Amino acid sequence: MNTAIIIGAGPAGLMAAEELAKAGVSVTVCEAKPSVGRKFLMAGKSGLNITKDEAPEQFLAAFTEASPHLAPMIAAFGPNEIKLWAAELGQELFTGSTGRVFPKAMKASPLLRAWLGRLDALGVTFNTRWRWTGWSDGGLRFDTPEGVQTLGADVTIFALGGASWKRLGSDGVWAEAFQAKNVPVTPFSAANAGIKIDWSSFMEKHFGFALKGIALSSGPFTSRGEAVISRQGIEGGGVYSVSRGVRDGHQLVVDLAPDQTLENIGKKLSKPQGKATLTNHMRKVLKLDPAKIALLQEMAKPLPKDPKQLAKLIKAVPVQHSGLRPMDEAISTAGGVAWSGVDETLMLQSMPATYVVGEMLDWEAPTGGYLITACLATGAWAGRHAAAKIG
């Protein structure tokens, strides 16, 4: 029987294992951590956003420069296929108002349990606490509880993740070993990251509060959503979508009232203020909550008294920041094995019968179902092609 080794037990690795096992290949999955799917489970803590239901061209555009490379993979195993796959695992799904698709259970654990049950039925073997440390005499070397072990197989698929959330298994240390094998690796950088802000003491009472119903922009990247004010800065889905612009050196701008026009805001601010403070006046006529007003004051004090000038500021608050939060805190990372280093099947150009999938590849996308979809799609793609190659 043909054999395959999958290194890394996240969504991409598990999907590759499933495709190979369905093709009759004997599959062994090696995972450095004591259990599998740790980052997958973390992603589901606040509701597992497994994919997004939107037009194919719009979905693909989220992957920016990597779109042409990922296009055939997502066409073969994209949102529709993922929904069918989850349903076959007994997971009821629902689609939110923004097109995001979730299991009705909201958690990742029921889906992962069902998935592992399927893989077990297909004969997939799991070696946990097996950390890959490189190549040795043509084989794959692992540090294990029983000491150093060396394995060989007809095909190998690496699914070691990017370089964020080290405690969950994605540390990026594999890059050096790959570069030593003449595999081109683009340096890692944070993606979908919070933004660091050195607040004054004035903002302390607002830590933990959300900036709701705002619009953010940084360079060519824009988003509607919300952000949470934390001691370290601001974070949340709305922030993550524009963090790449910040990373690329663009200014961060926040519109505190995106559903109101500049002219309308100016007219409201021109109403008699009476004895009310400017803060109370803005709260009353514009319905700005304390968190929004606090951000405005923090970033632009003293505020202009002229209603038109103040209106312009409310529609475009320049946020002074210190860049992105550390890469290990980022939800995902950009960088990884360059597309020039793999062929159209995701096999390494310099190493026959060796494939890379998931966040090891150089692509990035916003949160909202895109990340997991691409991981599953690349895993399925490499698994199918690897099975065909050795079959």
Coordinates of C-alpha atoms in Angstrom, one line a residue:
M1 CA 0.0 0.0 0.0
N2 CA 1.2 3.5 -0.8
T3 CA 2.1 5.6 2.3
A4 CA 1.8 9.3 3.2
I5 CA 3.0 11.4 6.1
I6 CA 1.2 14.6 7.0
I7 CA 3.1 16.9 9.3
G8 CA 0.8 19.2 11.2
A9 CA -2.8 18.5 12.3
G10 CA -4.6 21.7 11.6
P11 CA -7.5 22.1 9.1
A12 CA -5.2 21.9 6.0
G13 CA -3.3 18.9 7.2
L14 CA -6.5 17.0 8.3
M15 CA -8.1 17.7 4.9
A16 CA -5.1 16.5 3.1
A17 CA -5.2 13.3 5.2
E18 CA -8.8 12.8 4.4
E19 CA -8.3 13.0 0.6
L20 CA -5.3 10.7 0.7
A21 CA -7.1 8.1 2.9
K22 CA -10.2 8.2 0.7
A23 CA -7.9 7.3 -2.2
G24 CA -6.6 4.2 -0.4
V25 CA -3.3 5.6 0.8
S26 CA -2.0 4.6 4.3
V27 CA -1.8 8.0 6.1
T28 CA 0.1 8.9 9.3
V29 CA -0.4 12.4 10.8
C30 CA 2.4 13.7 13.0
E31 CA 1.6 16.6 15.3
A32 CA 3.9 18.3 17.7
K33 CA 1.3 19.2 20.3
P34 CA -0.5 16.7 22.6
S35 CA -3.8 17.1 20.7
V36 CA -4.8 18.0 17.1
G37 CA -6.6 21.0 15.7
R38 CA -5.7 23.4 18.5
K39 CA -5.8 26.6 16.4
F40 CA -9.0 25.3 14.8
L41 CA -10.6 25.0 18.2
M42 CA -9.4 28.4 19.2
A43 CA -11.0 29.9 16.1
G44 CA -14.3 28.4 17.2
K45 CA -14.3 29.8 20.7
S46 CA -16.4 32.8 19.7
G47 CA -18.3 31.0 16.9
L48 CA -16.6 29.0 14.1
N49 CA -16.9 31.0 11.0
I50 CA -16.2 28.2 8.6
T51 CA -16.7 30.0 5.3
K52 CA -18.6 32.8 3.6
D53 CA -21.5 32.7 1.2
E54 CA -20.8 35.3 -1.5
A55 CA -20.2 35.6 -5.2
P56 CA -17.1 33.6 -6.3
E57 CA -15.3 36.6 -7.8
Q58 CA -15.9 38.6 -4.6
F59 CA -14.8 35.8 -2.4
L60 CA -11.6 35.3 -4.4
A61 CA -10.8 39.0 -4.4
A62 CA -10.2 38.8 -0.6
F63 CA -7.0 37.0 -1.3
T64 CA -5.5 40.0 -3.2
E65 CA -2.1 39.0 -4.8
A66 CA -2.6 35.3 -4.1
S67 CA -6.0 35.1 -5.9
P68 CA -4.7 33.7 -9.2
H69 CA -2.8 30.9 -7.4
L70 CA -5.7 30.0 -5.1
A71 CA -8.4 30.3 -7.7
P72 CA -8.4 26.7 -9.0
M73 CA -8.2 25.3 -5.4
I74 CA -11.1 27.4 -4.1
A75 CA -13.1 26.5 -7.3
A76 CA -12.5 22.8 -6.5
F77 CA -13.2 23.0 -2.8
G78 CA -14.8 26.4 -1.9
P79 CA -17.7 27.6 0.2
N80 CA -20.3 25.3 -1.4
E81 CA -18.1 22.2 -1.0
I82 CA -17.3 23.1 2.5
K83 CA -20.9 23.5 3.5
L84 CA -21.7 20.1 1.9
W85 CA -18.6 18.5 3.7
A86 CA -19.7 19.9 7.1
A87 CA -23.3 18.7 6.5
E88 CA -22.0 15.2 5.7
L89 CA -20.2 15.3 9.1
G90 CA -23.6 15.9 10.7
Q91 CA -23.1 19.6 11.4
E92 CA -26.1 21.9 10.7
L93 CA -25.1 25.3 9.4
F94 CA -26.6 28.7 9.2
T95 CA -25.7 31.8 7.2
G96 CA -25.6 35.2 9.0
S97 CA -26.8 38.5 7.5
T98 CA -23.3 39.3 6.2
G99 CA -22.9 35.9 4.5
R100 CA -20.7 34.3 7.1
V101 CA -21.4 30.6 7.6
F102 CA -21.4 29.0 11.0
P103 CA -22.3 25.6 12.5
K104 CA -25.5 25.9 14.5
A105 CA -23.6 24.6 17.5
M106 CA -21.3 27.6 17.0
K107 CA -18.3 25.7 18.4
A108 CA -15.6 23.9 16.5
S109 CA -15.4 20.9 18.9
P110 CA -18.4 18.9 17.5
L111 CA -17.2 19.3 14.0
L112 CA -13.7 18.3 14.9
R113 CA -14.9 15.2 16.8
A114 CA -17.0 14.1 13.8
W115 CA -14.1 14.7 11.5
L116 CA -11.6 12.7 13.6
G117 CA -14.2 9.9 13.7
R118 CA -14.3 9.9 9.9
L119 CA -10.5 9.9 9.7
D120 CA -10.3 7.0 12.2
A121 CA -12.7 5.0 10.1
L122 CA -10.6 5.7 7.1
G123 CA -7.6 4.2 8.9
V124 CA -5.6 7.4 9.5
T125 CA -3.0 7.1 12.3
F126 CA -2.1 10.0 14.6
N127 CA 1.3 10.5 16.3
T128 CA 1.0 13.3 18.8
R129 CA 3.9 15.0 20.6
W130 CA 6.0 14.2 17.4
R131 CA 7.8 17.4 16.5
W132 CA 9.4 17.5 13.1
T133 CA 13.0 18.6 13.3
G134 CA 14.2 18.2 9.7
W135 CA 15.4 15.7 7.2
S136 CA 17.9 12.9 8.0
D137 CA 19.3 10.3 5.5
G138 CA 16.4 10.8 3.2
G139 CA 13.8 10.4 5.9
L140 CA 11.8 12.8 8.2
R141 CA 13.3 13.2 11.7
F142 CA 11.1 13.7 14.7
D143 CA 11.6 14.4 18.4
T144 CA 9.1 12.1 20.2
P145 CA 8.4 10.9 23.8
E146 CA 10.3 7.8 22.8
G147 CA 13.3 9.7 21.5
V148 CA 14.3 10.6 18.0
Q149 CA 12.4 8.7 15.3
T150 CA 12.9 8.7 11.5
L151 CA 10.0 8.0 9.1
G152 CA 9.8 7.7 5.4
A153 CA 6.8 7.6 3.0
D154 CA 5.9 7.8 -0.7
V155 CA 4.6 11.3 -0.2
T156 CA 4.9 14.0 2.4
I157 CA 2.6 16.9 3.0
F158 CA 3.7 19.7 5.3
A159 CA 0.9 21.7 7.1
L160 CA 2.9 23.5 9.8
G161 CA 1.1 26.8 9.8
G162 CA 2.4 30.3 9.8
A163 CA 4.1 32.2 12.6
S164 CA 1.5 33.3 15.0
W165 CA 0.0 31.7 18.1
K166 CA 3.1 29.7 19.0
R167 CA 1.5 28.1 21.9
L168 CA -1.0 26.5 19.6
G169 CA 1.7 25.1 17.3
S170 CA 2.3 27.7 14.6
D171 CA 5.8 29.0 15.3
G172 CA 7.3 29.4 11.8
V173 CA 10.6 27.8 12.8
W174 CA 10.3 25.4 9.9
A175 CA 11.3 28.3 7.5
E176 CA 15.1 27.9 8.1
A177 CA 15.1 24.2 7.3
F178 CA 13.1 24.8 4.1
Q179 CA 15.4 27.6 3.0
A180 CA 18.4 25.2 3.5
K181 CA 16.7 22.9 1.0
N182 CA 16.6 25.8 -1.6
V183 CA 12.9 26.5 -1.0
P184 CA 12.1 30.2 -1.4
V185 CA 10.4 31.6 1.8
T186 CA 9.0 35.1 2.0
P187 CA 9.6 36.6 5.5
F188 CA 6.6 36.4 7.8
S189 CA 4.6 39.5 8.9
A190 CA 1.5 40.0 11.0
A191 CA -1.9 39.8 9.3
N192 CA -5.3 40.4 10.9
A193 CA -3.6 42.0 13.9
G194 CA -4.6 44.6 16.5
I195 CA -3.2 48.1 16.3
K196 CA -1.0 49.3 19.1
I197 CA -1.8 52.7 20.6
D198 CA -0.1 54.5 23.5
W199 CA -3.1 55.9 25.2
S200 CA -3.1 58.7 27.7
S201 CA -4.5 58.1 31.2
F202 CA -7.7 59.8 29.9
M203 CA -8.6 56.6 28.0
E204 CA -8.3 54.2 30.9
K205 CA -12.0 54.3 31.9
H206 CA -12.9 53.3 28.3
F207 CA -10.8 50.1 28.2
G208 CA -13.0 47.2 27.2
F209 CA -15.7 49.3 25.5
A210 CA -16.6 48.9 21.9
L211 CA -16.6 51.4 19.1
K212 CA -19.7 50.2 17.3
G213 CA -21.0 51.1 13.9
I214 CA -17.8 52.7 12.7
A215 CA -15.9 52.6 9.4
L216 CA -12.1 52.2 9.2
S217 CA -9.7 52.8 6.3
S218 CA -6.0 52.5 5.8
G219 CA -4.7 53.0 2.3
P220 CA -6.7 50.8 -0.1
F221 CA -8.3 48.8 2.7
T222 CA -11.7 49.7 4.2
S223 CA -14.1 48.0 6.6
R224 CA -17.4 48.5 8.4
G225 CA -17.7 47.0 11.8
E226 CA -16.6 47.6 15.3
A227 CA -13.4 47.8 17.3
V228 CA -12.7 47.2 21.0
I229 CA -10.6 49.7 23.0
S230 CA -8.0 47.8 25.0
R231 CA -5.1 48.8 27.2
Q232 CA -2.8 47.9 24.2
G233 CA -4.7 49.7 21.5
I234 CA -7.7 48.7 19.4
E235 CA -8.7 45.3 18.0
G236 CA -11.6 43.4 16.6
G237 CA -12.9 42.4 13.2
G238 CA -13.2 45.9 11.8
V239 CA -9.6 46.6 12.7
Y240 CA -8.2 43.3 11.4
S241 CA -9.6 44.0 7.9
V242 CA -7.5 47.2 7.6
S243 CA -4.4 46.1 9.5
R244 CA -2.6 45.3 6.3
G245 CA -2.8 49.0 5.3
V246 CA -1.3 49.9 8.6
R247 CA 1.4 47.3 8.1
D248 CA 2.2 48.8 4.7
G249 CA 2.7 52.3 6.3
H250 CA -0.7 54.0 5.5
Q251 CA -2.5 56.2 7.9
L252 CA -5.4 54.8 9.9
V253 CA -8.6 56.8 9.7
V254 CA -11.9 56.2 11.5
D255 CA -15.3 57.5 10.5
L256 CA -17.3 57.7 13.7
A257 CA -20.6 58.3 11.9
P258 CA -20.5 56.4 8.5
D259 CA -24.3 56.5 8.1
Q260 CA -24.4 60.3 8.3
T261 CA -23.2 62.6 5.6
L262 CA -20.7 65.4 6.2
E263 CA -23.3 68.0 5.4
N264 CA -25.9 66.5 7.8
I265 CA -23.4 66.3 10.6
G266 CA -22.4 69.9 10.1
K267 CA -26.1 71.0 10.2
K268 CA -26.7 69.1 13.4
L269 CA -23.6 70.5 15.1
S270 CA -24.8 74.0 14.1
K271 CA -27.9 73.7 16.3
P272 CA -27.8 76.0 19.4
Q273 CA -25.6 74.4 22.0
G274 CA -27.0 76.4 25.0
K275 CA -25.2 75.6 28.2
A276 CA -24.3 72.1 27.2
T277 CA -20.7 71.1 26.9
L278 CA -19.4 70.2 23.4
T279 CA -19.3 66.6 24.6
N280 CA -22.9 66.6 25.6
H281 CA -23.9 68.5 22.4
M282 CA -22.2 65.8 20.2
R283 CA -23.8 63.1 22.2
K284 CA -27.3 64.6 21.9
V285 CA -27.4 65.8 18.3
L286 CA -25.2 63.0 16.7
K287 CA -25.9 60.1 19.1
L288 CA -22.2 59.6 19.6
D289 CA -21.5 57.3 22.6
P290 CA -18.8 58.0 25.2
A291 CA -16.3 55.6 23.6
K292 CA -16.5 57.4 20.2
I293 CA -16.3 60.8 21.8
A294 CA -13.3 59.7 23.9
L295 CA -11.4 58.5 20.8
L296 CA -12.2 61.8 19.0
Q297 CA -10.9 63.8 22.0
E298 CA -7.8 61.6 22.5
M299 CA -6.7 61.9 18.8
A300 CA -7.7 65.5 18.0
K301 CA -7.9 67.6 21.1
P302 CA -8.5 70.5 21.2
L303 CA -11.6 70.0 19.1
P304 CA -12.4 72.7 16.6
K305 CA -15.4 74.9 17.5
D306 CA -16.5 75.5 13.9
P307 CA -19.3 72.9 13.1
K308 CA -18.0 72.2 9.6
Q309 CA -14.4 71.6 10.7
L310 CA -15.6 69.4 13.6
A311 CA -17.9 67.5 11.1
K312 CA -14.9 66.8 8.9
L313 CA -13.0 65.5 11.9
I314 CA -15.8 63.2 13.0
K315 CA -15.9 61.7 9.5
A316 CA -12.2 61.1 9.4
V317 CA -10.4 60.8 12.8
P318 CA -6.7 60.3 12.2
V319 CA -5.6 57.6 14.6
Q320 CA -2.0 58.0 16.0
H321 CA -0.6 54.6 16.6
S322 CA 2.6 52.6 17.0
G323 CA 2.0 50.0 14.3
L324 CA 0.6 46.5 14.7
R325 CA 0.6 44.3 17.8
P326 CA 3.3 41.6 17.9
M327 CA 3.1 38.9 15.2
D328 CA 2.6 36.1 17.7
E329 CA -0.7 37.8 18.7
A330 CA -1.9 38.1 15.2
I331 CA -4.8 35.9 14.0
S332 CA -2.8 35.0 10.9
T333 CA 0.4 35.8 9.1
A334 CA 1.5 36.8 5.6
G335 CA 4.6 35.3 4.2
G336 CA 5.7 31.7 3.9
V337 CA 6.7 29.4 1.0
A338 CA 6.7 31.6 -2.1
W339 CA 4.5 30.5 -5.0
S340 CA 7.6 30.2 -7.2
G341 CA 8.7 27.4 -4.9
V342 CA 5.8 25.1 -5.7
D343 CA 4.2 23.8 -8.9
E344 CA 0.5 23.9 -9.7
T345 CA -0.2 20.9 -7.4
L346 CA 1.6 22.6 -4.4
M347 CA 4.5 20.2 -4.7
L348 CA 7.9 21.8 -3.9
Q349 CA 9.9 22.5 -7.0
S350 CA 13.1 21.4 -5.3
M351 CA 11.7 18.3 -3.5
P352 CA 9.7 15.8 -5.4
A353 CA 6.7 14.2 -3.7
T354 CA 6.8 16.9 -1.0
Y355 CA 3.9 19.3 -0.7
V356 CA 3.0 22.4 1.4
V357 CA -0.5 23.6 2.4
G358 CA -2.4 26.1 4.5
E359 CA -0.7 29.0 6.1
M360 CA 2.7 27.7 5.2
L361 CA 2.1 29.3 1.7
D362 CA 2.5 33.0 1.1
W363 CA -1.1 34.3 1.1
E364 CA -3.2 36.3 3.4
A365 CA -6.9 37.2 3.7
P366 CA -9.2 38.9 6.2
T367 CA -11.2 37.1 8.8
G368 CA -14.7 36.1 8.0
G369 CA -14.4 32.6 6.7
Y370 CA -11.7 33.2 4.1
L371 CA -8.8 31.8 6.2
I372 CA -10.3 28.4 7.1
T373 CA -11.7 28.0 3.5
A374 CA -8.2 28.5 2.0
C375 CA -6.6 26.1 4.5
L376 CA -9.2 23.4 3.7
A377 CA -9.0 24.1 -0.1
T378 CA -5.2 23.9 -0.3
G379 CA -5.2 20.7 1.9
A380 CA -7.8 19.1 -0.4
W381 CA -5.9 20.1 -3.5
A382 CA -2.6 18.8 -2.4
G383 CA -4.1 15.6 -1.0
R384 CA -5.9 14.8 -4.2
H385 CA -2.8 15.5 -6.4
A386 CA -0.5 13.6 -4.1
A387 CA -2.8 10.6 -4.2
A388 CA -2.9 10.8 -8.0
K389 CA 0.9 11.1 -8.2
I390 CA 1.5 7.9 -6.2
G391 CA -1.7 6.0 -7.2

